[in-house]
Amino acid sequence: MGRHRTDELDGGYQAQEPTPRKRGNGGGRGKVFVPLAGAVALAVLLGVAAFVIFNRDHDCSNGKLALRVVATPDIQPAINKIAGNYNKAMHSIDSRCVEVTVAKEAAARTANSLAAGKVNADLWVADSSLVVSRLRGQAAGATVPEATGSVATSPVVLVAAKASAAKLASSLQPSWAGVIAAANVANPDGPGKKIRVLALDPQKNSAGMAALLAAAGQAQQAGQGKALVGALKELSGQLVADPTALLASLTVKSGSKVPIGVTSEQTIYLHNTKKPDSQVVPLYPAEGTLSLDYPIVIVTKDPAIQKAATAFQQELGTESAHRTLRDQGFRTPDGKAGDALSKDKGFNPAKPEALPAPDDKTVVSMAQTWSRLNLGTRLLTLVDVSGTMALPVPGTKLTRMQAIGKIAVEGLGLFPADAEIGVWTFSTHLDGQGKDWRELVSVGPLSETVNGVLRKEAMAKQFATVQAKPTGDTGLNDTLKAAYADMTKSYQEDKINTIVVLTDGAGNDDPDGGLSNKQILNYLKKTYNPKRPVSILLIAFGPDAPKGKQQMDAVAQATGGEAYIAKNVLQVRDFFLQGMQRRLCAPRCDG
């Protein structure tokens, strides 16, 4: 028996079998049994190995490991879907299965929470690195980690209603330069006659900040600084709460102007998906653009959760995750688009030309610029009504008084309804008792009612009807002292406090005495407080203006202001814009 088993196992018995039939019967039973036994053994071994391998990556024996993700509302649905699949796959860290939850929150709000040290998240997906740059540029956010990657991208583009886009062709070519020209409040004869530009608040919306940076960069390259300021002043009054509201407003008829806005490409896709009857179309800027890049910031300090965050970040970079993102209108980090952004849907699948990404310093500086430009205005205008103002302006049919009045009305048109403005006139003996100034309209909001009419209308009427005093001299210095004392006493910290002097530039001429040029300069230098700055802006018009330029410059520079001489009435637009630009360097600017 023993030899027989041995021969059977090693094949010797089969070789001695006398007939095929016996070999088939006996050998068949042995050959079936032996491989089956080997297969079972192999399966057991493989099963054990698979069990070990599987449980090494999916071992939840120590419980769960929660990973809290906070993402901006636009990308949260896509990341939440990716997280759901990730959780089902039972990925583990140190024998604890990772369980990812994805909450949605505006990037600005999360940034504020991080600055306050109160954020309730382990991994943050903002909509743009611009938010992270601004946060890290603040003292409170200096310890926030740098971004470790990008989830997706979405170019920032111009946008218009599909029904009205064709009307834009004759008045606006899609470009940042075109947006600036259309929004420039000091260029009423430009494309702004036919186009109304809506903006997203750059303090609250990353697409709004990206658009501001892109437009500002192009304006600076072209030497259009004043046009940019004029555009920003206009846009500050055309802010829309959020992209959803902006896109909805584009399809609503309001006046004769065609509205355009700025938002992300993905927002346009989402709007068109939800509202097929109110389609909007992207307009890609000719110069190129900046994109929302959805940076990943791992904010947890827990080592185990940091491992989980890193692992989930790797998941977000897989092709499966990218496909989910592309299906919802995003592009991959390298700019690749999916079927959602096809040409037949109005999009350009090709990656748009990318403008240079701004550095952290530029982002912080632009945020400060916007804040300063949008501080409220508190302005006292001093209008010269001395005898020389009755003289004609050569080459025109206007007197100097009429020209100054026209300049003042031009200036009024640059300010929003909530600006606080008032008017004094100055000469000599305007009250019959030696006082050189008279209040025509008190300082207050333009939209406020004064004696039954809006303050703005009351001021326009005064400018149109004010007359020069034939025998009056120019009591400028005493008037400046009184005005400066009044504006300093009533200073408001949330506004830019300014005195504007409109004169023919002959300087101070007060036969009754009053302050000398030296005395007024000493007074202004002594009174000026850089922590509560009141600046003086002087605008002179007329052939005598150059004679007083030196003193005008000295007065303005003593208060961080500036003096200008207008060669024609239209120049006043530039001068008011230059005055607004000085907000950016307040409280002290180089003269």
Coordinates of C-alpha atoms in Angstrom, one line a residue, residues 227-520:
A227 CA -9.3 106.2 -14.9
L228 CA -9.0 103.3 -12.5
V229 CA -9.9 105.5 -9.6
G230 CA -12.9 106.8 -11.5
A231 CA -14.0 103.3 -12.2
L232 CA -13.6 102.1 -8.6
K233 CA -15.6 105.0 -7.3
E234 CA -18.5 104.2 -9.7
L235 CA -18.3 100.4 -9.0
S236 CA -18.4 101.0 -5.2
G237 CA -22.0 102.2 -5.8
Q238 CA -22.9 99.3 -8.1
L239 CA -22.0 96.5 -5.7
V240 CA -24.1 93.3 -5.7
A241 CA -24.4 91.1 -2.6
D242 CA -23.3 87.8 -4.2
P243 CA -22.8 86.1 -7.6
T244 CA -26.4 84.6 -7.6
A245 CA -27.9 88.1 -7.3
L246 CA -25.5 89.5 -9.9
L247 CA -26.4 87.0 -12.5
A248 CA -30.1 87.3 -11.8
S249 CA -30.0 91.1 -12.2
L250 CA -28.3 90.8 -15.7
T251 CA -31.5 89.3 -17.2
V252 CA -33.8 92.0 -15.7
K253 CA -34.5 95.0 -17.9
S254 CA -33.7 98.2 -16.2
G255 CA -33.2 101.4 -18.2
S256 CA -31.4 101.7 -21.6
K257 CA -28.0 100.5 -20.5
V258 CA -26.8 96.9 -21.0
P259 CA -25.7 95.5 -17.7
I260 CA -22.5 93.4 -17.5
G261 CA -20.8 91.9 -14.5
V262 CA -17.9 89.8 -13.3
T263 CA -18.0 86.3 -11.8
S264 CA -16.5 82.9 -12.0
E265 CA -17.0 80.6 -15.0
Q266 CA -18.4 77.8 -12.7
T267 CA -21.0 80.2 -11.3
I268 CA -22.3 80.9 -14.8
Y269 CA -22.6 77.2 -15.5
L270 CA -24.5 76.6 -12.3
H271 CA -26.9 79.6 -13.0
N272 CA -27.6 78.3 -16.5
T273 CA -28.2 74.8 -15.2
K274 CA -30.8 76.0 -12.7
K275 CA -32.4 78.7 -14.8
P276 CA -32.5 77.6 -18.5
D277 CA -34.9 80.4 -19.3
S278 CA -32.6 83.1 -18.1
Q279 CA -29.3 82.2 -19.7
V280 CA -26.1 84.3 -19.3
V281 CA -22.9 84.0 -21.3
P282 CA -19.2 84.3 -20.3
L283 CA -17.1 86.9 -22.0
Y284 CA -13.4 86.1 -21.8
P285 CA -11.2 89.2 -21.3
A286 CA -8.8 89.7 -24.2
E287 CA -5.8 90.4 -21.9
G288 CA -6.2 87.1 -19.9
T289 CA -7.5 86.7 -16.4
L290 CA -7.0 85.4 -12.9
S291 CA -8.7 82.2 -11.7
L292 CA -10.2 81.0 -8.5
D293 CA -7.9 78.1 -7.5
Y294 CA -9.6 76.6 -4.5
P295 CA -6.5 76.1 -2.3
I296 CA -6.2 73.5 0.4
V297 CA -5.1 74.6 3.8
I298 CA -4.6 72.0 6.6
V299 CA -5.3 73.9 9.8
T300 CA -5.4 71.1 12.4
K301 CA -2.4 70.6 14.7
D302 CA -3.4 67.1 15.7
P303 CA -0.8 64.7 14.1
A304 CA -3.3 61.9 13.4
I305 CA -5.8 64.2 11.8
Q306 CA -3.0 65.8 9.8
K307 CA -2.3 62.4 8.3
A308 CA -6.0 62.0 7.5
A309 CA -6.1 65.4 5.9
T310 CA -3.1 64.6 3.8
A311 CA -4.7 61.4 2.7
F312 CA -7.9 63.1 1.8
Q313 CA -6.0 65.7 -0.1
Q314 CA -4.5 62.9 -2.2
E315 CA -8.0 61.7 -2.9
L316 CA -9.0 65.1 -4.2
G317 CA -6.3 64.8 -6.7
T318 CA -7.4 61.5 -8.2
E319 CA -9.0 61.3 -11.7
S320 CA -12.3 60.2 -10.1
A321 CA -12.4 63.3 -8.0
H322 CA -11.4 65.5 -11.0
R323 CA -14.3 64.0 -13.0
T324 CA -16.7 64.9 -10.3
L325 CA -15.5 68.5 -10.2
R326 CA -15.5 68.8 -14.0
D327 CA -19.1 67.5 -14.1
Q328 CA -20.1 70.4 -11.9
G329 CA -18.5 73.1 -14.0
F330 CA -15.1 73.4 -12.5
R331 CA -11.7 72.9 -14.3
T332 CA -9.0 70.8 -12.9
P333 CA -6.0 72.5 -11.3
D334 CA -4.2 72.5 -14.7
G335 CA -7.2 74.2 -16.4
K336 CA -8.7 71.2 -18.1
A337 CA -12.4 71.5 -18.7
G338 CA -15.1 68.8 -19.0
D339 CA -18.2 68.4 -21.0
A340 CA -20.1 70.9 -18.7
L341 CA -18.0 73.7 -20.3
S342 CA -18.6 72.9 -23.9
K343 CA -18.8 75.4 -26.8
D344 CA -22.4 74.6 -27.5
K345 CA -23.2 75.8 -23.9
G346 CA -21.4 79.1 -24.6
F347 CA -18.1 78.3 -22.9
N348 CA -14.6 78.1 -24.3
P349 CA -13.1 74.8 -23.2
A350 CA -9.6 76.0 -23.9
K351 CA -7.7 77.2 -20.9
P352 CA -7.8 81.1 -20.8
E353 CA -4.6 83.1 -20.9
A354 CA -3.5 83.5 -17.3
L355 CA -2.4 86.9 -16.0
P356 CA 0.6 86.8 -13.5
A357 CA -0.6 85.9 -10.1
P358 CA -0.3 88.8 -7.6
D359 CA 2.0 88.3 -4.6
D360 CA 0.8 88.6 -1.0
K361 CA 1.9 92.2 -0.7
T362 CA -0.1 93.2 -3.8
V363 CA -3.2 91.5 -2.6
V364 CA -3.0 93.2 0.9
S365 CA -2.3 96.5 -0.7
M366 CA -5.3 96.3 -3.1
A367 CA -7.6 95.4 -0.2
Q368 CA -6.4 98.5 1.6
T369 CA -6.8 100.6 -1.5
W370 CA -10.4 99.5 -1.9
S371 CA -11.2 100.2 1.7
R372 CA -9.7 103.7 1.6
L373 CA -11.3 104.6 -1.7
N374 CA -14.7 103.5 -0.2
L375 CA -14.5 105.4 3.0
G376 CA -17.3 108.0 3.2
T377 CA -16.7 111.5 2.0
R378 CA -17.0 114.6 4.2
L379 CA -16.3 117.7 2.1
L380 CA -16.5 121.5 2.6
T381 CA -16.2 123.5 -0.6
L382 CA -15.0 127.1 -0.4
V383 CA -16.0 129.2 -3.4
D384 CA -14.2 132.4 -4.2
V385 CA -16.6 135.3 -4.9
S386 CA -14.1 138.1 -4.9
G387 CA -14.3 140.9 -7.5
T388 CA -11.9 139.3 -9.9
M389 CA -14.2 136.4 -10.3
A390 CA -16.5 138.6 -12.4
L391 CA -13.8 138.9 -15.1
P392 CA -14.2 137.0 -18.3
V393 CA -12.3 133.8 -19.1
P394 CA -10.4 134.4 -22.4
G395 CA -11.6 132.3 -25.2
T396 CA -15.0 131.5 -23.6
K397 CA -18.3 133.3 -22.9
L398 CA -18.0 132.6 -19.2
T399 CA -16.9 134.7 -16.3
R400 CA -14.5 133.2 -13.8
M401 CA -17.4 132.9 -11.4
Q402 CA -19.5 130.9 -14.0
A403 CA -16.5 128.7 -14.8
I404 CA -15.9 127.9 -11.2
G405 CA -19.6 127.2 -10.7
K406 CA -19.5 124.8 -13.6
I407 CA -16.4 123.1 -12.1
A408 CA -18.2 122.7 -8.8
V409 CA -21.2 121.1 -10.5
E410 CA -18.9 118.8 -12.4
G411 CA -17.3 117.8 -9.1
L412 CA -20.6 117.1 -7.4
G413 CA -21.4 114.5 -10.0
L414 CA -18.5 112.4 -8.9
F415 CA -19.8 111.8 -5.4
P416 CA -22.4 109.2 -4.2
A417 CA -25.6 110.2 -2.5
D418 CA -24.3 109.5 1.0
A419 CA -21.4 111.9 0.6
E420 CA -21.5 114.7 3.1
I421 CA -20.8 118.0 1.4
G422 CA -21.4 121.7 2.2
V423 CA -20.6 125.1 0.6
W424 CA -19.2 128.4 1.9
T425 CA -18.4 131.4 -0.2
F426 CA -15.5 133.7 0.6
S427 CA -14.3 137.3 -0.2
T428 CA -14.2 140.2 2.3
H429 CA -17.0 141.6 4.5
L430 CA -19.6 139.1 3.3
D431 CA -21.7 139.7 6.4
G432 CA -21.1 143.4 6.5
Q433 CA -19.2 143.1 9.8
G434 CA -15.7 142.1 8.6
K435 CA -16.3 138.3 8.3
D436 CA -14.9 137.0 5.1
W437 CA -17.0 133.9 4.6
R438 CA -20.7 132.9 4.5
E439 CA -22.3 129.4 4.7
L440 CA -24.6 128.8 1.8
V441 CA -25.3 125.1 2.5
S442 CA -24.3 123.2 5.6
V443 CA -22.2 120.1 5.4
G444 CA -24.4 117.0 5.3
P445 CA -25.5 114.1 3.0
L446 CA -26.3 115.0 -0.5
S447 CA -29.5 113.0 -0.3
E448 CA -30.7 114.9 2.8
T449 CA -33.4 117.5 2.5
V450 CA -32.5 121.1 3.2
N451 CA -35.3 123.7 3.2
G452 CA -37.5 121.4 1.3
V453 CA -35.0 120.3 -1.4
L454 CA -32.2 117.8 -1.6
R455 CA -28.9 119.1 -0.5
K456 CA -27.4 118.2 -3.9
E457 CA -30.0 120.3 -5.7
A458 CA -29.6 123.2 -3.2
M459 CA -25.9 123.2 -3.9
A460 CA -26.3 123.0 -7.7
K461 CA -28.7 126.0 -7.5
Q462 CA -26.2 128.0 -5.4
F463 CA -23.4 127.3 -7.8
A464 CA -25.6 128.4 -10.8
T465 CA -26.8 131.6 -9.2
V466 CA -23.9 132.8 -7.0
Q467 CA -22.5 136.2 -8.0
A468 CA -19.1 137.7 -7.5
K469 CA -18.9 140.7 -5.1
P470 CA -17.7 143.6 -7.3
T471 CA -15.9 145.4 -4.5
G472 CA -14.8 142.2 -2.7
D473 CA -11.2 141.3 -2.0
T474 CA -9.9 137.7 -1.5
G475 CA -10.1 137.0 2.2
L476 CA -8.8 133.4 1.7
N477 CA -6.5 133.1 4.8
D478 CA -9.1 134.0 7.4
T479 CA -11.7 131.8 5.7
L480 CA -9.2 128.8 5.6
K481 CA -8.6 129.2 9.3
A482 CA -12.3 129.2 10.1
A483 CA -13.1 126.3 7.8
Y484 CA -10.2 124.2 9.0
A485 CA -11.1 124.8 12.7
D486 CA -14.7 123.8 11.9
M487 CA -13.8 120.6 10.0
T488 CA -11.2 119.6 12.6
K489 CA -13.7 120.0 15.4
S490 CA -16.4 118.0 13.6
Y491 CA -14.0 115.4 12.2
Q492 CA -15.5 111.9 11.4
E493 CA -13.2 108.9 11.6
D494 CA -15.1 106.8 9.1
K495 CA -14.8 109.4 6.4
I496 CA -12.2 111.3 4.3
N497 CA -12.4 114.8 5.6
T498 CA -11.4 117.4 3.0
I499 CA -11.6 121.1 2.3
V500 CA -11.8 122.0 -1.4
V501 CA -11.0 125.6 -2.4
L502 CA -12.3 126.8 -5.8
T503 CA -10.6 130.1 -6.8
D504 CA -9.1 132.1 -9.6
G505 CA -5.7 131.7 -7.8
A506 CA -4.9 135.3 -7.0
G507 CA -4.1 134.2 -3.4
N508 CA -5.0 136.2 -0.3
D509 CA -5.8 139.9 -0.7
D510 CA -7.3 141.4 2.5
P511 CA -6.7 145.2 2.9
D512 CA -8.2 145.0 6.4
G513 CA -5.4 142.8 7.6
G514 CA -6.2 139.3 8.7
L515 CA -3.8 136.4 8.6
S516 CA -0.7 136.7 6.5
N517 CA 0.5 133.8 4.3
K518 CA 3.1 132.9 6.8
Q519 CA 0.6 132.9 9.7
I520 CA -1.9 130.7 7.9

